[in-house]
C-alpha positions in Angstrom: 34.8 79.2 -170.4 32.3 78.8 -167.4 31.4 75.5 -169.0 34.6 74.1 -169.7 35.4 74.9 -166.1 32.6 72.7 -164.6 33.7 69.9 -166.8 36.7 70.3 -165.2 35.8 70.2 -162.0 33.2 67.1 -162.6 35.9 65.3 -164.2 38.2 66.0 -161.0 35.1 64.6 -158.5 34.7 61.5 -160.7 38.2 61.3 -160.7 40.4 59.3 -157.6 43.8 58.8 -159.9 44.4 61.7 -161.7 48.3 63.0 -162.9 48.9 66.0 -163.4 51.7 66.9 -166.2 53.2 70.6 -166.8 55.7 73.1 -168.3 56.9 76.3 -167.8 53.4 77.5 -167.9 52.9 76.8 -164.6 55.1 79.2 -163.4 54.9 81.9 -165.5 52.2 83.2 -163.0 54.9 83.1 -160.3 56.7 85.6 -162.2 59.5 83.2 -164.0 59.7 84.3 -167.8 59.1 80.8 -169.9 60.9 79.8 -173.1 59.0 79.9 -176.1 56.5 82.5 -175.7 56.6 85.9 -177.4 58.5 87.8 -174.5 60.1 84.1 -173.1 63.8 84.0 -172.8 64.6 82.4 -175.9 63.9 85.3 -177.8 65.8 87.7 -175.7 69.0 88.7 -177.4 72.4 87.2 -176.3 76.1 87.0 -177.2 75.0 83.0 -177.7 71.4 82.1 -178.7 70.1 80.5 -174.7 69.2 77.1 -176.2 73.1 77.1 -177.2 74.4 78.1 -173.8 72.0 75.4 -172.1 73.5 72.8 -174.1 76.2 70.3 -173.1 78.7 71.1 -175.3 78.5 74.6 -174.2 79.3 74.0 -170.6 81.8 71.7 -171.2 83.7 74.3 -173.8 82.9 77.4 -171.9 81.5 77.2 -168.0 82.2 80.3 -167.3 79.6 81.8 -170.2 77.5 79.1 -168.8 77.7 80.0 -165.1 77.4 83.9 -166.2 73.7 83.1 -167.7 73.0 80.0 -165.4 73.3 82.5 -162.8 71.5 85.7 -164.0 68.5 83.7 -165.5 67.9 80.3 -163.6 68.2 81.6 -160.1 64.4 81.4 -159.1 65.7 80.7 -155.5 63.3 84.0 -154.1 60.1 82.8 -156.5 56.9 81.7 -154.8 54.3 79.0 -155.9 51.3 80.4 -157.2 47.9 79.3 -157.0 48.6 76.4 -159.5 50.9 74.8 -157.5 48.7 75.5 -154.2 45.3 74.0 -155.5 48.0 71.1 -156.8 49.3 70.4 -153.7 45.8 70.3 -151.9 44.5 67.8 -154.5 47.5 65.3 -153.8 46.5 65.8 -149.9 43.2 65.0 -150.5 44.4 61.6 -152.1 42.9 62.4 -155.5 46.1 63.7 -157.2 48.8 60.5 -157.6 51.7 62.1 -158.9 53.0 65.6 -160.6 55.3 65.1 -163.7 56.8 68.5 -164.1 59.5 69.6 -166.9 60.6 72.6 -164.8 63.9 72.8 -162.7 62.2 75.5 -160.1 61.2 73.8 -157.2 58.2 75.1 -156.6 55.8 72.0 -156.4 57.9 71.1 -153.5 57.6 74.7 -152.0 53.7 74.4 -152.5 53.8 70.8 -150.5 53.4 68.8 -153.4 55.4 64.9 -152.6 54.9 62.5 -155.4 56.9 65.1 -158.1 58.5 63.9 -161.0 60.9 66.3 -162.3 62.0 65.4 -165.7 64.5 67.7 -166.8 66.3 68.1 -163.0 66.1 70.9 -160.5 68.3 74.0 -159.5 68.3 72.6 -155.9 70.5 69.3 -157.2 74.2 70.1 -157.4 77.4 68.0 -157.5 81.1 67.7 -158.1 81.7 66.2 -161.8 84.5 64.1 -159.7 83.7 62.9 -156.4 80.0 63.5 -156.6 79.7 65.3 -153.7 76.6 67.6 -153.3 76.0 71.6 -153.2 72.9 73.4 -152.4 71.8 76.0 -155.1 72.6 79.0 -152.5 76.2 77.9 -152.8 76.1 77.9 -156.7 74.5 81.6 -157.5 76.4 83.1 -154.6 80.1 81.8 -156.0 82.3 83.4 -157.8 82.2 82.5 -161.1 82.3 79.1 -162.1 81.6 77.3 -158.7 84.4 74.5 -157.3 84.3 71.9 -155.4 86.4 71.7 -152.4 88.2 68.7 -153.9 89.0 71.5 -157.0 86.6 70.0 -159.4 83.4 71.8 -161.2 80.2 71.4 -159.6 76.9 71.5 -162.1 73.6 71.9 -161.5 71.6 68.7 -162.1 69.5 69.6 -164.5 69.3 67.8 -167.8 70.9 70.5 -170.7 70.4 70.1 -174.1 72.2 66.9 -176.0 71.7 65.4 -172.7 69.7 62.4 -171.9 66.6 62.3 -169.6 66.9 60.1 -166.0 65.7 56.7 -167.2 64.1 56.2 -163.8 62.2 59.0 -163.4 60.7 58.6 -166.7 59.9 55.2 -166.5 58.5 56.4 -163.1 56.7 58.8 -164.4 55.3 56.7 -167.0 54.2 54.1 -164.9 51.9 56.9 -162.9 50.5 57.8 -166.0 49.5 54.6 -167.3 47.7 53.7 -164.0 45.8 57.3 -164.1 42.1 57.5 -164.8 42.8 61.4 -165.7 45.4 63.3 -167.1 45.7 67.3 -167.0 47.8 68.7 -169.0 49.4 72.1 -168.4 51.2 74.8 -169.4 53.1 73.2 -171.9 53.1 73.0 -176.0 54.1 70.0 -176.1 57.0 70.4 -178.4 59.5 69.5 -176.3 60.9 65.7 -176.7 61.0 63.2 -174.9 59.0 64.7 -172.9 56.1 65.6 -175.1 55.5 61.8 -176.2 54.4 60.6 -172.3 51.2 61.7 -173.3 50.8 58.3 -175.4 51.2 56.5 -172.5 48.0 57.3 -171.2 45.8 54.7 -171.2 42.7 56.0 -169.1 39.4 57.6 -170.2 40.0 61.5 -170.1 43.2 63.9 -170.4 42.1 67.7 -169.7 44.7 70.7 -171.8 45.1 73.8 -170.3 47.4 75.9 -172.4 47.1 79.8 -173.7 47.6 78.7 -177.0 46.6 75.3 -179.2 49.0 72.6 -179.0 49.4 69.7 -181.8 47.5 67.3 -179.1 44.3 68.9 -178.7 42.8 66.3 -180.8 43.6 63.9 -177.9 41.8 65.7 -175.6 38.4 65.2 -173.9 38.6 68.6 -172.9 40.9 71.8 -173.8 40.7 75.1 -172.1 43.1 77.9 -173.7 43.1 80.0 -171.1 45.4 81.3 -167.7 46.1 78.5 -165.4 45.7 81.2 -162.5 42.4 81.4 -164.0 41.3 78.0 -164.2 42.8 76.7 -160.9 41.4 79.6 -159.0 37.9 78.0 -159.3 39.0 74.5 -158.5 
């Protein structure tokens, strides 16, 4: 592990254009449950399975299921980065960092001081009326009362992409475009499993792209270098 870790780190001085790319693995150590893991919140049990209730047709048929869990398991509004995010955001001010392509909705790269973040699947701090678009602030969605209204009388959502949905063209292309230009890509947190998100990683045209996850993933063939290990652990010796 000690090894692997000074790679790192000698990849990261050699480095001046690296992206950095992560799931819910990079929060976990911030105390937010992930998905897919053993105790993650897809297999909790629930009157609907989660990745039905996160879906599109679910909130459209029945927001007031969807608000009930929306509000009980996606308020991270009290969560604080962890040292993941922190060594991050110090990379990015120290010019070497470009751009942070993130597939969770929490916020906290932007809470750690992180800029140039990409956040592919939305964020619980984006919210709108379906009908006049106006905007909401996630305080007014988890303190409503049930589902939340705007003042025209209309549903607000959160922005945050739910299943069936499509991801924001321009933040992927966006995102895309950062990773093509990087000479290094660190990849976090994340199994990968998750499309489209998972296929970016093609798009990477530079020399070396870095895993960190607990577990394998079906790209560590790709890989100049994979560490299956803690993030906390890894980024606390960056």
């Amino acid at each position: 592990m000690k090894e692997k870790i000074e790679k790192l780190k000698k990849l990261i001085d050699e480095s001046n254009n690296i992206v950095f790319f992560g799931g819910a693995g990079v929060s976990t150590e911030s105390g937010i449950p992930d998905f897919r893991s053993k105790d993650g919140l897809y297999n909790q049990k629930y009157i609907f399975p989660p990745e039905q209730i996160l879906s599109h047709s679910f909130f459209i048929e029945n927001k007031e299921e969807f608000y009930r869990f929306y509000k009980e398991k996606m308020n991270v509004l009290s969560y604080k980065p962890n040292i993941t995010h922190i060594k991050l955001a110090k990379l990015e001010e120290e010019g070497k960092l470009k751009a942070v392509i993130t597939q969770n909705i929490d916020g906290l790269h932007q809470k750690a001081g992180s800029v140039n973040v990409f956040e592919l699947h939305g964020s619980i701090y984006r919210n709108y009326c379906m009908k006049c678009k106006k905007e909401y602030s996630a305080e007014y969605i988890f303190k409503s009362d049930g589902v939340p209204r705007c003042s025209c009388g209309e549903v607000v959502r959160p922005d945050v992409v739910l299943y069936e949905e499509m991801l924001n063209t321009v933040t992927v292309n966006k995102a895309i475009a950062m990773i093509e230009e990087s000479d290094l890509m660190i990849v976090a947190g994340t199994s990968l499993t998750v499309a489209p998100a998972s296929s970016l990683i093609f798009h990477f045209k530079g020399k070396n792209i870095v895993l960190i996850n607990k577990q394998e993933t079906f790209y560590d063939d790709r890989a100049s270098l994979v560490i299956n290990a803690n993030l906390g652990e890894v980024f606390s010796q960056i």
